[in-house]
mmCIF file of C-alpha atoms and ligand atoms in Angstrom:
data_model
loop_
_atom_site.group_PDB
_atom_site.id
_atom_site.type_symbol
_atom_site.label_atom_id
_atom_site.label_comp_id
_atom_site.label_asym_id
_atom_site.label_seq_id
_atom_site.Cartn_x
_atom_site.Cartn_y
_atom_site.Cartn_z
ATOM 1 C CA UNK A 1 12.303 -59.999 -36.323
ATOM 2 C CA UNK A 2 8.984 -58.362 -35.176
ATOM 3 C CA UNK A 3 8.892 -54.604 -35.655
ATOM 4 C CA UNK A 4 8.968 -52.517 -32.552
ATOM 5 C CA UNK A 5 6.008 -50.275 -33.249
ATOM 6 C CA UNK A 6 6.323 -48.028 -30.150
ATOM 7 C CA UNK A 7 8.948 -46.840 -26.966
ATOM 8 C CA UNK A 8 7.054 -45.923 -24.224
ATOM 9 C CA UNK A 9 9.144 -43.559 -22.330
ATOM 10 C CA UNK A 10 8.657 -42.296 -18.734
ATOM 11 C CA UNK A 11 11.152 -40.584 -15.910
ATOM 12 C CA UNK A 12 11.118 -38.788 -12.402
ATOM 13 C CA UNK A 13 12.668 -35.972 -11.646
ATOM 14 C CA UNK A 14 15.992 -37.513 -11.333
ATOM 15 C CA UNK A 15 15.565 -38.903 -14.896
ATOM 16 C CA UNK A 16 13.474 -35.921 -16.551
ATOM 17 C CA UNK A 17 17.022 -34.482 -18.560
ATOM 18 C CA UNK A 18 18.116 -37.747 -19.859
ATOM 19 C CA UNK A 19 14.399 -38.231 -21.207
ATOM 20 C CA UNK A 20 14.291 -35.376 -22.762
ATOM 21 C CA UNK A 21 18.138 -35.777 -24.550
ATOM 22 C CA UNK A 22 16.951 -39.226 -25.647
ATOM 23 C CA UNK A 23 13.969 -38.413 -26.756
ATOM 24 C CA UNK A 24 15.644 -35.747 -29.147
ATOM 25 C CA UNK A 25 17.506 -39.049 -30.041
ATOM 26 C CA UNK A 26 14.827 -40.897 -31.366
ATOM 27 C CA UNK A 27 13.269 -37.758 -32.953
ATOM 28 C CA UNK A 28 16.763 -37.980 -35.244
ATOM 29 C CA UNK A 29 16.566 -41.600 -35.299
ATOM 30 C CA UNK A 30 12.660 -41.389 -36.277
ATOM 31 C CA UNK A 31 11.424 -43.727 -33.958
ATOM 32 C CA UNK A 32 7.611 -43.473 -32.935
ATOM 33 C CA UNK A 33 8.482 -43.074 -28.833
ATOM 34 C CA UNK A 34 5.321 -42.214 -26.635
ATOM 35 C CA UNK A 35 6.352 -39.397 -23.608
ATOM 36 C CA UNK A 36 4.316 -40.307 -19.720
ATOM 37 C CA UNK A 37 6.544 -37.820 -18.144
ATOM 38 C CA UNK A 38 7.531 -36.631 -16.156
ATOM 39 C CA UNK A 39 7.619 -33.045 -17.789
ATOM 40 C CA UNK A 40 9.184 -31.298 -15.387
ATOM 41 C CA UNK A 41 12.381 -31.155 -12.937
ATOM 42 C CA UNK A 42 10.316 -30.925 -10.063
ATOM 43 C CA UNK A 43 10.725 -34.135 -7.449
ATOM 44 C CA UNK A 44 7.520 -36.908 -8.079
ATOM 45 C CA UNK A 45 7.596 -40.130 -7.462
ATOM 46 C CA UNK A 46 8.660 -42.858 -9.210
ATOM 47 C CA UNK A 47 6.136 -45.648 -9.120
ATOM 48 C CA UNK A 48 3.504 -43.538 -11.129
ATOM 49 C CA UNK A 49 5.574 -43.916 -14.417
ATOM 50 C CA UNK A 50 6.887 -46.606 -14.021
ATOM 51 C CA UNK A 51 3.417 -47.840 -13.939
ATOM 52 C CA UNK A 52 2.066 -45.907 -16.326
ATOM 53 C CA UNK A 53 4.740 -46.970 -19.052
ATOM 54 C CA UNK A 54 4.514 -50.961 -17.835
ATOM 55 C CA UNK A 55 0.751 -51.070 -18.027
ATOM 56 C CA UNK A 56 0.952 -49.356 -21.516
ATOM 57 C CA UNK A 57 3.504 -52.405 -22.548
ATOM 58 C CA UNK A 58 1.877 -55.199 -21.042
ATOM 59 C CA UNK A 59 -1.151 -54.196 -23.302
ATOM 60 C CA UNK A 60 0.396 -53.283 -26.498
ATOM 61 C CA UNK A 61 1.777 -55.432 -28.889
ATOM 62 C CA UNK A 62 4.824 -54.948 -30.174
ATOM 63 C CA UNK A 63 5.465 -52.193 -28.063
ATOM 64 C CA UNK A 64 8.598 -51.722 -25.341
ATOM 65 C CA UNK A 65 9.123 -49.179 -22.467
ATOM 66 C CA UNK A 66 12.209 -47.364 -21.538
ATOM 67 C CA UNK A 67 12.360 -46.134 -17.524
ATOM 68 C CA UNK A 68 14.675 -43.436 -16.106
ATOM 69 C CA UNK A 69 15.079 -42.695 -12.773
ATOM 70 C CA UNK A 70 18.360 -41.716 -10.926
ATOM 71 C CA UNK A 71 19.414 -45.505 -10.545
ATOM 72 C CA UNK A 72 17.039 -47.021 -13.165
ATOM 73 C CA UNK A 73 16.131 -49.619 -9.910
ATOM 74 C CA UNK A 74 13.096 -48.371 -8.253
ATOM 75 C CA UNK A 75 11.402 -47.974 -11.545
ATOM 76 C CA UNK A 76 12.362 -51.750 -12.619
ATOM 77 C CA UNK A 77 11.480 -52.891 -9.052
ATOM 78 C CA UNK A 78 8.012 -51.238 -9.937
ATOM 79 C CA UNK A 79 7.572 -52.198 -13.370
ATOM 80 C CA UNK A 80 8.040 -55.622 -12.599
ATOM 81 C CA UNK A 81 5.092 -55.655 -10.350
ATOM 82 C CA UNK A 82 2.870 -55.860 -13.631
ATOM 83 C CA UNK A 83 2.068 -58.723 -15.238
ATOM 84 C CA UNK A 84 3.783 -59.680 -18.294
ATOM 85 C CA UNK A 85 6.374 -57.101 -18.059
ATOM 86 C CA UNK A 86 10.127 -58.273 -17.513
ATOM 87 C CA UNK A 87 11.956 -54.989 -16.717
ATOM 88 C CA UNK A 88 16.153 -54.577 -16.748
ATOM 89 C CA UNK A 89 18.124 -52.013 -15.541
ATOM 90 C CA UNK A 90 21.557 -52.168 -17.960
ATOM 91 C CA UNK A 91 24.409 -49.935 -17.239
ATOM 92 C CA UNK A 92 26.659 -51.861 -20.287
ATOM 93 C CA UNK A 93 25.937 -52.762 -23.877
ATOM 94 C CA UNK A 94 26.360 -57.057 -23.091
ATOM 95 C CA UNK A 95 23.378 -56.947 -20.046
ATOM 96 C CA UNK A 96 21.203 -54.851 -22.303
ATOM 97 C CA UNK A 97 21.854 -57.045 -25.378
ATOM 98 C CA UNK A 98 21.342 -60.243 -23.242
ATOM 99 C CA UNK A 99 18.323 -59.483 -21.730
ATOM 100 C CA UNK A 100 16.500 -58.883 -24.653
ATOM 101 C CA UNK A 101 18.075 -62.354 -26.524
ATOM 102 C CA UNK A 102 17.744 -64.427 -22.996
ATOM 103 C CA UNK A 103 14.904 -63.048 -21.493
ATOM 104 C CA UNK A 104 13.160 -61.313 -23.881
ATOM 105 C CA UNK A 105 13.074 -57.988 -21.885
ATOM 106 C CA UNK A 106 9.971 -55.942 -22.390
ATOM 107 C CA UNK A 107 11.107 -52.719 -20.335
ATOM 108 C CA UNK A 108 14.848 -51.074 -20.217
ATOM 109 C CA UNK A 109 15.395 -49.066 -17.038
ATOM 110 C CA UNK A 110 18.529 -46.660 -17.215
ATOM 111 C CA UNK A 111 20.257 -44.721 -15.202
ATOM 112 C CA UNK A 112 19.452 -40.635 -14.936
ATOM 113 C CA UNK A 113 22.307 -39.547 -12.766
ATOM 114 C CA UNK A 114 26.305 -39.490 -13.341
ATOM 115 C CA UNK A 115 26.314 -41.793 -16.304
ATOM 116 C CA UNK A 116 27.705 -41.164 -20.043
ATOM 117 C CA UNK A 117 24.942 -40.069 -22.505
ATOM 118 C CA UNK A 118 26.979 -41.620 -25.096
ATOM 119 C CA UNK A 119 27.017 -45.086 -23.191
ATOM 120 C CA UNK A 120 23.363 -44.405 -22.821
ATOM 121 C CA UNK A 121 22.963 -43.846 -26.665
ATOM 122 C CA UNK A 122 24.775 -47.516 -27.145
ATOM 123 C CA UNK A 123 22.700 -49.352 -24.283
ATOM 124 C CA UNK A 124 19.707 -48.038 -26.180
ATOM 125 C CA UNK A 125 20.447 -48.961 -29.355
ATOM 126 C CA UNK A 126 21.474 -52.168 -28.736
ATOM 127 C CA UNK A 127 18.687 -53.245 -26.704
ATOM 128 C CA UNK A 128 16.149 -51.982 -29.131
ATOM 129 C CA UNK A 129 17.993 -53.586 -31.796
ATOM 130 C CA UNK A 130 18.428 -57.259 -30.352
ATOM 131 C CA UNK A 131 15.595 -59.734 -31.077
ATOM 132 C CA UNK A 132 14.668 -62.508 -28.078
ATOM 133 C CA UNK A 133 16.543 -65.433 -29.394
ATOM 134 C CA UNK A 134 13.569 -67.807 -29.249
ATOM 135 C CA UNK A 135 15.784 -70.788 -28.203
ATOM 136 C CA UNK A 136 13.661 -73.854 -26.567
ATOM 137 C CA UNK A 137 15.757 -73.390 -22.995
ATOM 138 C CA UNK A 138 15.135 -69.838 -23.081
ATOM 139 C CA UNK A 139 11.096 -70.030 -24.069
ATOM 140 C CA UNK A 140 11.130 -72.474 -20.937
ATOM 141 C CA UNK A 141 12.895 -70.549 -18.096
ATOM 142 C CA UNK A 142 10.178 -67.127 -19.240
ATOM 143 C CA UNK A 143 7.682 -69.778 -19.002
ATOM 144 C CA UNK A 144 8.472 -70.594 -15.496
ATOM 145 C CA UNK A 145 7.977 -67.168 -14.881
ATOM 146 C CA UNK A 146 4.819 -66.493 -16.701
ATOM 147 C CA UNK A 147 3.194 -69.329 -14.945
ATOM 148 C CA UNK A 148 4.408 -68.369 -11.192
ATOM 149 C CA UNK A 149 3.281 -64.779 -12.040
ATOM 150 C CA UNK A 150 -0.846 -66.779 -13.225
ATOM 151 C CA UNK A 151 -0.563 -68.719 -9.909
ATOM 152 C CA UNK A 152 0.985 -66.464 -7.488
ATOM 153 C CA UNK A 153 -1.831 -64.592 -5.730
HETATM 154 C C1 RB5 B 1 15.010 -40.101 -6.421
HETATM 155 O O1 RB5 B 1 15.818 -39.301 -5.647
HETATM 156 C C2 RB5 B 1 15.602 -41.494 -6.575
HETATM 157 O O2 RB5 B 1 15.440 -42.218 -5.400
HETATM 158 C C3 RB5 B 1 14.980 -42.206 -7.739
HETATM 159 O O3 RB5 B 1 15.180 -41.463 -8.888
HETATM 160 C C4 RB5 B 1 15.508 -43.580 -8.095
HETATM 161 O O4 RB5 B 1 16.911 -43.599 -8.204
HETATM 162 C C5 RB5 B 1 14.985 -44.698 -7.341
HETATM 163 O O5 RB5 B 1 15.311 -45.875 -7.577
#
């Protein structure tokens, strides 16, 4: 399994607290994480991180970005607008795990408002944890997608 050697992390307002409680996470976990803000409560929007964190990805090797907004939707919806990022918004442990062994997920959006930081510790953990299964049918069907995103103009 290839070492992650970076989370890039990045929130709006609406997901600035659970950034900052996961981000104490991964402090005790000692995992080298990579803050884009937002560094305060006050309302931005949420297209500039999620750029800012998917551009940083799609670039670095080895790398993966984690997203928080209220939803965790607009900033996938975003993210997936650059190339070579596939971005997922989980709200259980079997989407996260699956989307990094089936799709080989590159970005994790989560969910900032009324949600469990303890089911937000497990989503995490598991999705960083999971390796993309590599499987022929699997490498085919991100293919298809790597191609369309070449062609498409
Ligand atoms: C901000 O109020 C909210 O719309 C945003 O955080 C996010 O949920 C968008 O998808």
């Amino acid at each position: 399994m290839t070492k992650i050697k970076k989370v890039y992390i990045g929130a709006d307002h609406a997901g600035f607290e659970l950034k900052e409680k996961l981000m104490e996470y991964f402090k005790e976990k000692r995992m080298l994480y990579e803050d884009l803000g937002t560094h305060s409560p006050d309302s931005v929007d949420y297209p500039d991180y999620a750029m800012a964190v998917a551009r940083r990805v799609a670039k670095k090797k080895n790398t993966k970005g984690i997203l928080i907004c209220g939803t965790g939707t607009g900033m996938v919806i975003a993210a997936n607008k650059v190339k070579g990022i596939r971005a997922v918004a989980a709200y259980d442990k079997y989407s996260a795990k699956m989307s990094r062994n089936d799709n080989d997920a590159n970005v994790l959006g989560l969910r900032g408002r009324f949600f469990p930081f303890e089911k937000v510790k497990e989503i995490v953990s598991v999705w960083l944890a999971t390796p993309f299964s590599g499987e022929a049918r699997h490498k085919r069907r991100i293919n298809k997608i790597k191609q369309f995103e070449n062609n498409e103009r």
